[in-house]
mmCIF file with all atom_site columns, C-alpha atoms in Angstrom:
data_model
loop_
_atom_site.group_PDB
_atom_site.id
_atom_site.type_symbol
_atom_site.label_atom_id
_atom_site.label_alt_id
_atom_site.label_comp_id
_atom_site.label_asym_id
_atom_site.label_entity_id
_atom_site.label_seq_id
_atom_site.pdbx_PDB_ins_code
_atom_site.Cartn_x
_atom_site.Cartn_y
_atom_site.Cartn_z
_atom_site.occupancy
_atom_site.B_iso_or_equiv
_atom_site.pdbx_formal_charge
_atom_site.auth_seq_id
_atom_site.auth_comp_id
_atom_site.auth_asym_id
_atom_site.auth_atom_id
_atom_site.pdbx_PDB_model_num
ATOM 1   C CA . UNK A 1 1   ? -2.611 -62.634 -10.149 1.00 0.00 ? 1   UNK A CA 1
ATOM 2   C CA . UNK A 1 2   ? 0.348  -61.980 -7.561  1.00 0.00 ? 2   UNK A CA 1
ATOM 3   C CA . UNK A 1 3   ? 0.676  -58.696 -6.184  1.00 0.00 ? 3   UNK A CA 1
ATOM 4   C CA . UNK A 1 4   ? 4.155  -57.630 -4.752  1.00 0.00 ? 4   UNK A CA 1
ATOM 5   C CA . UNK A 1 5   ? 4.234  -56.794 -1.263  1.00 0.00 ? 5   UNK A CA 1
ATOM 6   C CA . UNK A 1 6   ? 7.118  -54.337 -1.892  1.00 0.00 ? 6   UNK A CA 1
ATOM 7   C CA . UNK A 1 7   ? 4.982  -52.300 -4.352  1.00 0.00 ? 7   UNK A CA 1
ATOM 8   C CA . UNK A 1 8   ? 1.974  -51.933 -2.217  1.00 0.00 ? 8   UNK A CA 1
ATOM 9   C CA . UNK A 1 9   ? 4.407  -51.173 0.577   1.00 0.00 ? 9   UNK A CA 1
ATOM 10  C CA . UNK A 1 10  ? 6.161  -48.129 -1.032  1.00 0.00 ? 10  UNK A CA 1
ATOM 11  C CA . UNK A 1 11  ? 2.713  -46.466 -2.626  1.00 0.00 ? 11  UNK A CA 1
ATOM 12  C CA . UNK A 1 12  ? 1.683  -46.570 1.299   1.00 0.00 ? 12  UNK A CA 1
ATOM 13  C CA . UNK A 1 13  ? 4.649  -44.697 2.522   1.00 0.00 ? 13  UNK A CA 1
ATOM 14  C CA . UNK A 1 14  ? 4.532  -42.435 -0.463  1.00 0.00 ? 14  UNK A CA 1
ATOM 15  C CA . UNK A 1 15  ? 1.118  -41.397 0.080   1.00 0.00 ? 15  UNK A CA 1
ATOM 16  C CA . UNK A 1 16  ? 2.209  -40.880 3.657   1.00 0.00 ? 16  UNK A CA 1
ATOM 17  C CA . UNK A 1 17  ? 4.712  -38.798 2.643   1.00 0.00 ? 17  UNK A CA 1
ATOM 18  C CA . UNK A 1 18  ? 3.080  -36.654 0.977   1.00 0.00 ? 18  UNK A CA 1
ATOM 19  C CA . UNK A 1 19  ? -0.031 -36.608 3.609   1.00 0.00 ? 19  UNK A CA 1
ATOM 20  C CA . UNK A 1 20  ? 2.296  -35.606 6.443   1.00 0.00 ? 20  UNK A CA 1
ATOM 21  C CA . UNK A 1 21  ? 4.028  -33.137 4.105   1.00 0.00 ? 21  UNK A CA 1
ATOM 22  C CA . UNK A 1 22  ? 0.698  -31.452 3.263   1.00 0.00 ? 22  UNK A CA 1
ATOM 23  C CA . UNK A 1 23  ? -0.288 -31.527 7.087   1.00 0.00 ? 23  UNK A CA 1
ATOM 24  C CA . UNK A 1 24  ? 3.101  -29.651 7.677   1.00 0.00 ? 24  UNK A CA 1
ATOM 25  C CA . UNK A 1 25  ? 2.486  -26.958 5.556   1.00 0.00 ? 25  UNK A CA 1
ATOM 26  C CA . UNK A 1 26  ? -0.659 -26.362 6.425   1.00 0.00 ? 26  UNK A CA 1
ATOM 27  C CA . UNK A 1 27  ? -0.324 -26.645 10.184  1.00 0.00 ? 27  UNK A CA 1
ATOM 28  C CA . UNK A 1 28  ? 3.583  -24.606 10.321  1.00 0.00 ? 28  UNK A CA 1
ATOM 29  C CA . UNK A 1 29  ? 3.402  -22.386 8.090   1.00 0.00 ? 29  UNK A CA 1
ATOM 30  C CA . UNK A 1 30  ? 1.312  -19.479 8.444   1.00 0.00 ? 30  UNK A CA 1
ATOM 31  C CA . UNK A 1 31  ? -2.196 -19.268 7.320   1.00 0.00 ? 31  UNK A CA 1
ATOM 32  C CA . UNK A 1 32  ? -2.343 -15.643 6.463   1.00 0.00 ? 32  UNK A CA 1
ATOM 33  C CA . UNK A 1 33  ? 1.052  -13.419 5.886   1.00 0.00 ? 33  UNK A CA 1
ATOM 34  C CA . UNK A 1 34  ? 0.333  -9.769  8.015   1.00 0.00 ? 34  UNK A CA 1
ATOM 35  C CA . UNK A 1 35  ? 0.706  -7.047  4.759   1.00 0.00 ? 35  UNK A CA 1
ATOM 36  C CA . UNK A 1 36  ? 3.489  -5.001  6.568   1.00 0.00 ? 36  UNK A CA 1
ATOM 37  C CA . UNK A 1 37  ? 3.130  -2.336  4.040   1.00 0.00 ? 37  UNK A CA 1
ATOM 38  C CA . UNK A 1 38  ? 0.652  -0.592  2.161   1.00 0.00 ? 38  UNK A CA 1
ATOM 39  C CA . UNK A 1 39  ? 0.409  -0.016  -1.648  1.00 0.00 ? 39  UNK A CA 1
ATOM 40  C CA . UNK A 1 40  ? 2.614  2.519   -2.727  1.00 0.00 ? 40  UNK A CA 1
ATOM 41  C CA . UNK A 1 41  ? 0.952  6.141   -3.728  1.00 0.00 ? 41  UNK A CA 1
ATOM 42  C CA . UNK A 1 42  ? 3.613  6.143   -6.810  1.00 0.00 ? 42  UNK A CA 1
ATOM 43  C CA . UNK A 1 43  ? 3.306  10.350  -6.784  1.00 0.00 ? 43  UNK A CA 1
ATOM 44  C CA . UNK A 1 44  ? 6.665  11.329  -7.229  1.00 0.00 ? 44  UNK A CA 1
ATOM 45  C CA . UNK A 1 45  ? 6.862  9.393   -10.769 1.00 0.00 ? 45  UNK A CA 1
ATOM 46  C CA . UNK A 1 46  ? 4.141  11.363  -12.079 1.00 0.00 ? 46  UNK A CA 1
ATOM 47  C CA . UNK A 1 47  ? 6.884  14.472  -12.008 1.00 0.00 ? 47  UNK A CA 1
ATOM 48  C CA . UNK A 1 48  ? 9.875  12.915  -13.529 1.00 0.00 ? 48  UNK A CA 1
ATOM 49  C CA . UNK A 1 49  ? 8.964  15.163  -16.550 1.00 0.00 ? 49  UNK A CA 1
ATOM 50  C CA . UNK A 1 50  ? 8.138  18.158  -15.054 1.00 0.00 ? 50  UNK A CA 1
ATOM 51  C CA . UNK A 1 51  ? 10.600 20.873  -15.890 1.00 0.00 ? 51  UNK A CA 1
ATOM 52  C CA . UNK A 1 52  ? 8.652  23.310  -12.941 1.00 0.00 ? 52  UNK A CA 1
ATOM 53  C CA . UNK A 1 53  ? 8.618  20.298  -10.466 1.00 0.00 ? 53  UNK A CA 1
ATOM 54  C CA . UNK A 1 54  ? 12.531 19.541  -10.994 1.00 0.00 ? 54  UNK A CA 1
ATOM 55  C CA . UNK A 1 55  ? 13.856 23.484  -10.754 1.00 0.00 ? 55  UNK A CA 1
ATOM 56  C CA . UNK A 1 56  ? 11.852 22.999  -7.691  1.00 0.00 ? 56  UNK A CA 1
ATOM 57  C CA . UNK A 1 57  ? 13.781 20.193  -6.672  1.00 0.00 ? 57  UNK A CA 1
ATOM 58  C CA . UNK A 1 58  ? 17.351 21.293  -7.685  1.00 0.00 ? 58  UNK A CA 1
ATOM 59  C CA . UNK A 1 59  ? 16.754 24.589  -6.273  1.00 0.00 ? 59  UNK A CA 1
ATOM 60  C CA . UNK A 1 60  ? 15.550 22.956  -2.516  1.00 0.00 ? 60  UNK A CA 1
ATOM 61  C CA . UNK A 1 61  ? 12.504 25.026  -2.185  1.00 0.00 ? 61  UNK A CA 1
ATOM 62  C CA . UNK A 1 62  ? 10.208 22.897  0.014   1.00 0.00 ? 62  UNK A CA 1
ATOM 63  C CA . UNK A 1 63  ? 7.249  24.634  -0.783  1.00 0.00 ? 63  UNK A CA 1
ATOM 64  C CA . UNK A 1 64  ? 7.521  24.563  -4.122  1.00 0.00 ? 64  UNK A CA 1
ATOM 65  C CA . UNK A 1 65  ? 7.231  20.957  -3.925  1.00 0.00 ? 65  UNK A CA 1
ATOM 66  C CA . UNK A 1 66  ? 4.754  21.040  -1.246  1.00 0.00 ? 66  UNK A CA 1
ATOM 67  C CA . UNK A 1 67  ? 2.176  22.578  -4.219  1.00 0.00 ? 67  UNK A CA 1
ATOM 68  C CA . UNK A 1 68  ? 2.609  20.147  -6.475  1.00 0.00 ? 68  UNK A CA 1
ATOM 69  C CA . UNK A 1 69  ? 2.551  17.140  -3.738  1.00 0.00 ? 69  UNK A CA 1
ATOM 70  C CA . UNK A 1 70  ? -0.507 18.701  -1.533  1.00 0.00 ? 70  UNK A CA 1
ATOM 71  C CA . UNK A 1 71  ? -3.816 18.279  -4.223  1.00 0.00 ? 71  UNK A CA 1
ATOM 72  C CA . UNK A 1 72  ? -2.350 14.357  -4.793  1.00 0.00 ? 72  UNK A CA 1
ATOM 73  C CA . UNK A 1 73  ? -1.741 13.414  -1.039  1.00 0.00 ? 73  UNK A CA 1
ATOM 74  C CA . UNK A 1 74  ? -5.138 11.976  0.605   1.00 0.00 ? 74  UNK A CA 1
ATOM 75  C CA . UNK A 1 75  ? -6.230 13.837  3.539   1.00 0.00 ? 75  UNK A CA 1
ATOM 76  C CA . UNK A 1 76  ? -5.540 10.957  5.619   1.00 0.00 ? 76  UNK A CA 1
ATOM 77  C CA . UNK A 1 77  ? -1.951 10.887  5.009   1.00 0.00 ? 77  UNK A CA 1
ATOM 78  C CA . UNK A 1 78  ? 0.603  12.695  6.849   1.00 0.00 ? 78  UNK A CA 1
ATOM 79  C CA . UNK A 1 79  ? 3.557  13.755  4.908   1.00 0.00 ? 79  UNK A CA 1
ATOM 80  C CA . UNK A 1 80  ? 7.605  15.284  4.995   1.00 0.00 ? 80  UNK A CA 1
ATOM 81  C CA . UNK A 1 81  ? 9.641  15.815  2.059   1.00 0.00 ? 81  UNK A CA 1
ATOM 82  C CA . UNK A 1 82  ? 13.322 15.567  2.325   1.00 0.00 ? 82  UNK A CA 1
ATOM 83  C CA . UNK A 1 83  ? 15.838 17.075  -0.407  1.00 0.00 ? 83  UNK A CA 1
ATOM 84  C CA . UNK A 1 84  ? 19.327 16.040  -0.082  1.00 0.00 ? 84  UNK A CA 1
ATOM 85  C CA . UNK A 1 85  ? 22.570 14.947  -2.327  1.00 0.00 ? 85  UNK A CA 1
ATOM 86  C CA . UNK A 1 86  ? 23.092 12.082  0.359   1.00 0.00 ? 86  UNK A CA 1
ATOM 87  C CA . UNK A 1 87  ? 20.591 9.072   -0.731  1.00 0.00 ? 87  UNK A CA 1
ATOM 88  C CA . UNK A 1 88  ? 20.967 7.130   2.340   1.00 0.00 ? 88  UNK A CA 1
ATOM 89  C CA . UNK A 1 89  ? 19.607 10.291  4.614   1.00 0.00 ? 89  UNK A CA 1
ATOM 90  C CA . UNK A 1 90  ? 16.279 9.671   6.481   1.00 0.00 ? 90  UNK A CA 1
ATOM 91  C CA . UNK A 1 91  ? 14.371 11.590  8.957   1.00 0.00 ? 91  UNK A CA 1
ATOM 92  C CA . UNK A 1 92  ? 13.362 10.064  11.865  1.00 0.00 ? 92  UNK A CA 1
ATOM 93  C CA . UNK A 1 93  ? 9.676  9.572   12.176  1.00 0.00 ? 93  UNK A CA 1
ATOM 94  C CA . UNK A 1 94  ? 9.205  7.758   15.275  1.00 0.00 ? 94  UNK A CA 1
ATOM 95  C CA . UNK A 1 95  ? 6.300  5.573   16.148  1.00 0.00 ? 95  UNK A CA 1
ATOM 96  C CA . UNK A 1 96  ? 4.594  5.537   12.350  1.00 0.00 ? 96  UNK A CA 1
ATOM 97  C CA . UNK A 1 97  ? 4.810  3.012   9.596   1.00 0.00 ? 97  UNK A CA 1
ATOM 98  C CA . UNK A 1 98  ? 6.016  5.022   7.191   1.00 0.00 ? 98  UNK A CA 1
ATOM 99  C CA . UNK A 1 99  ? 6.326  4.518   3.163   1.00 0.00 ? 99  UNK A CA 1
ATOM 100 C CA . UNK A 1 100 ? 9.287  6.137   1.484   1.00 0.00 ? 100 UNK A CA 1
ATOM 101 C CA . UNK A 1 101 ? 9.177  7.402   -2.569  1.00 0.00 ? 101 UNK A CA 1
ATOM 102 C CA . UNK A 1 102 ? 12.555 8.329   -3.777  1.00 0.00 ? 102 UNK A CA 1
ATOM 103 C CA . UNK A 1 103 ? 13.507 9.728   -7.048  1.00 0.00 ? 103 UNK A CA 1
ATOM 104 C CA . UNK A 1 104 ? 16.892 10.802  -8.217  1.00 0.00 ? 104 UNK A CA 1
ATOM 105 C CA . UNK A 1 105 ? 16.927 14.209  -10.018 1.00 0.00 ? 105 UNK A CA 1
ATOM 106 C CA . UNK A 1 106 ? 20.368 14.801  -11.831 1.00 0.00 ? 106 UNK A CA 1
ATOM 107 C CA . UNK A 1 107 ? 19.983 18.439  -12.710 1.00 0.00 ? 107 UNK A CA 1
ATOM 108 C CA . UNK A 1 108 ? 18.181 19.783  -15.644 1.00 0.00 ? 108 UNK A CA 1
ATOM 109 C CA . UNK A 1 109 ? 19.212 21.569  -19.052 1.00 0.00 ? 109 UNK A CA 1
ATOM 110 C CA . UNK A 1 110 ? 21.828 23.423  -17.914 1.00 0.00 ? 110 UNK A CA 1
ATOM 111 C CA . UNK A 1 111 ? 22.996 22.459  -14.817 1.00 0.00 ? 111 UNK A CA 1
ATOM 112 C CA . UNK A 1 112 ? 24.175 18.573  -13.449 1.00 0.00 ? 112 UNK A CA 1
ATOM 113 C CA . UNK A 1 113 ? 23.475 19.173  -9.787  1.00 0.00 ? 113 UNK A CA 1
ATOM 114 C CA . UNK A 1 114 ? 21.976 15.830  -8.427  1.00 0.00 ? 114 UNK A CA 1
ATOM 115 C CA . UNK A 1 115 ? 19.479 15.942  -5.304  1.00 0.00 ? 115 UNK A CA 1
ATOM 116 C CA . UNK A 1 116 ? 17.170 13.326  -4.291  1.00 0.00 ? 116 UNK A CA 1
ATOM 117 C CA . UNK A 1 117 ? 13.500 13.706  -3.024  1.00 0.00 ? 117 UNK A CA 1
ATOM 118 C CA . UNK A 1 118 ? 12.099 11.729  -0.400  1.00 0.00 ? 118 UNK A CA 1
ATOM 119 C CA . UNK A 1 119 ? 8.751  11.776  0.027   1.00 0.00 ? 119 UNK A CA 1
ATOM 120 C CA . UNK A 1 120 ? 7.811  9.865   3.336   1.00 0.00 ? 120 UNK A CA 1
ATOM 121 C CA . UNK A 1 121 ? 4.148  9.381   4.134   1.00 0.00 ? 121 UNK A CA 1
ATOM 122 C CA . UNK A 1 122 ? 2.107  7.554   7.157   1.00 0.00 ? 122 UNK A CA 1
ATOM 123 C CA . UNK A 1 123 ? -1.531 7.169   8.088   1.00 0.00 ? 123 UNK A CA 1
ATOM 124 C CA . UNK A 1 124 ? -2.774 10.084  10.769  1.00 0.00 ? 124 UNK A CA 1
ATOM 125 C CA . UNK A 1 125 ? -3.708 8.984   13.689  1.00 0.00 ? 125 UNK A CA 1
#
């Protein structure tokens, strides 16, 4: 039996390929990703039906909201709320990773007056 030269040739450099492709990835790329966020609390959805919570909301009474927020929020949390009509308004929290929650209220039975919450929420320290 004759074996082709070519053939042997071309499984070498394919397996090469694929070795130095595997090296790259492992050697480039990094071997562990930082998590630049933590999970989200998910606190505000657990309101969405809350007829209380939402005249709360639409009316802009802070500690109203505070009340329901306060029991759910761990102690080692910091925490602002901010009601506005403007979604793209933040408050400046300097020098915190901070996590956002946003939910849209559009008014309730009789009224269409549409405010958003923003809960934002960072680690003490």
């Amino acid at each position: 039996m004759v074996r082709s030269k070519k053939g042997f040739v071309k499984t070498i450099e394919v397996i090469i390929a694929i070795v130095m492709s595997f090296v790259f990835l492992v050697l480039i790329l990094p071997t562990e990703t930082q998590k630049s966020y933590q999970e989200s609390l998910q606190i505000l959805p657990s309101f969405a039906d809350d007829d209380e919570f939402r005249n709360c909301v639409i009316g802009l009474n802070d500690g109203c909201i505070s009340q329901f927020i306060d029991p759910l929020m761990p102690p080692y949390l910091g925490y602002e709320i901010l009601i506005t009509t403007d979604p793209d308004e933040m408050i400046n929290i300097a020098d915190r990773q901070v996590q956002v929650e946003t939910h849209i209220f559009a008014g309730n039975i009789t009224t269409f007056s549409p405010t958003v919450l923003k809960l934002f929420y960072w680690e003490k320290g």
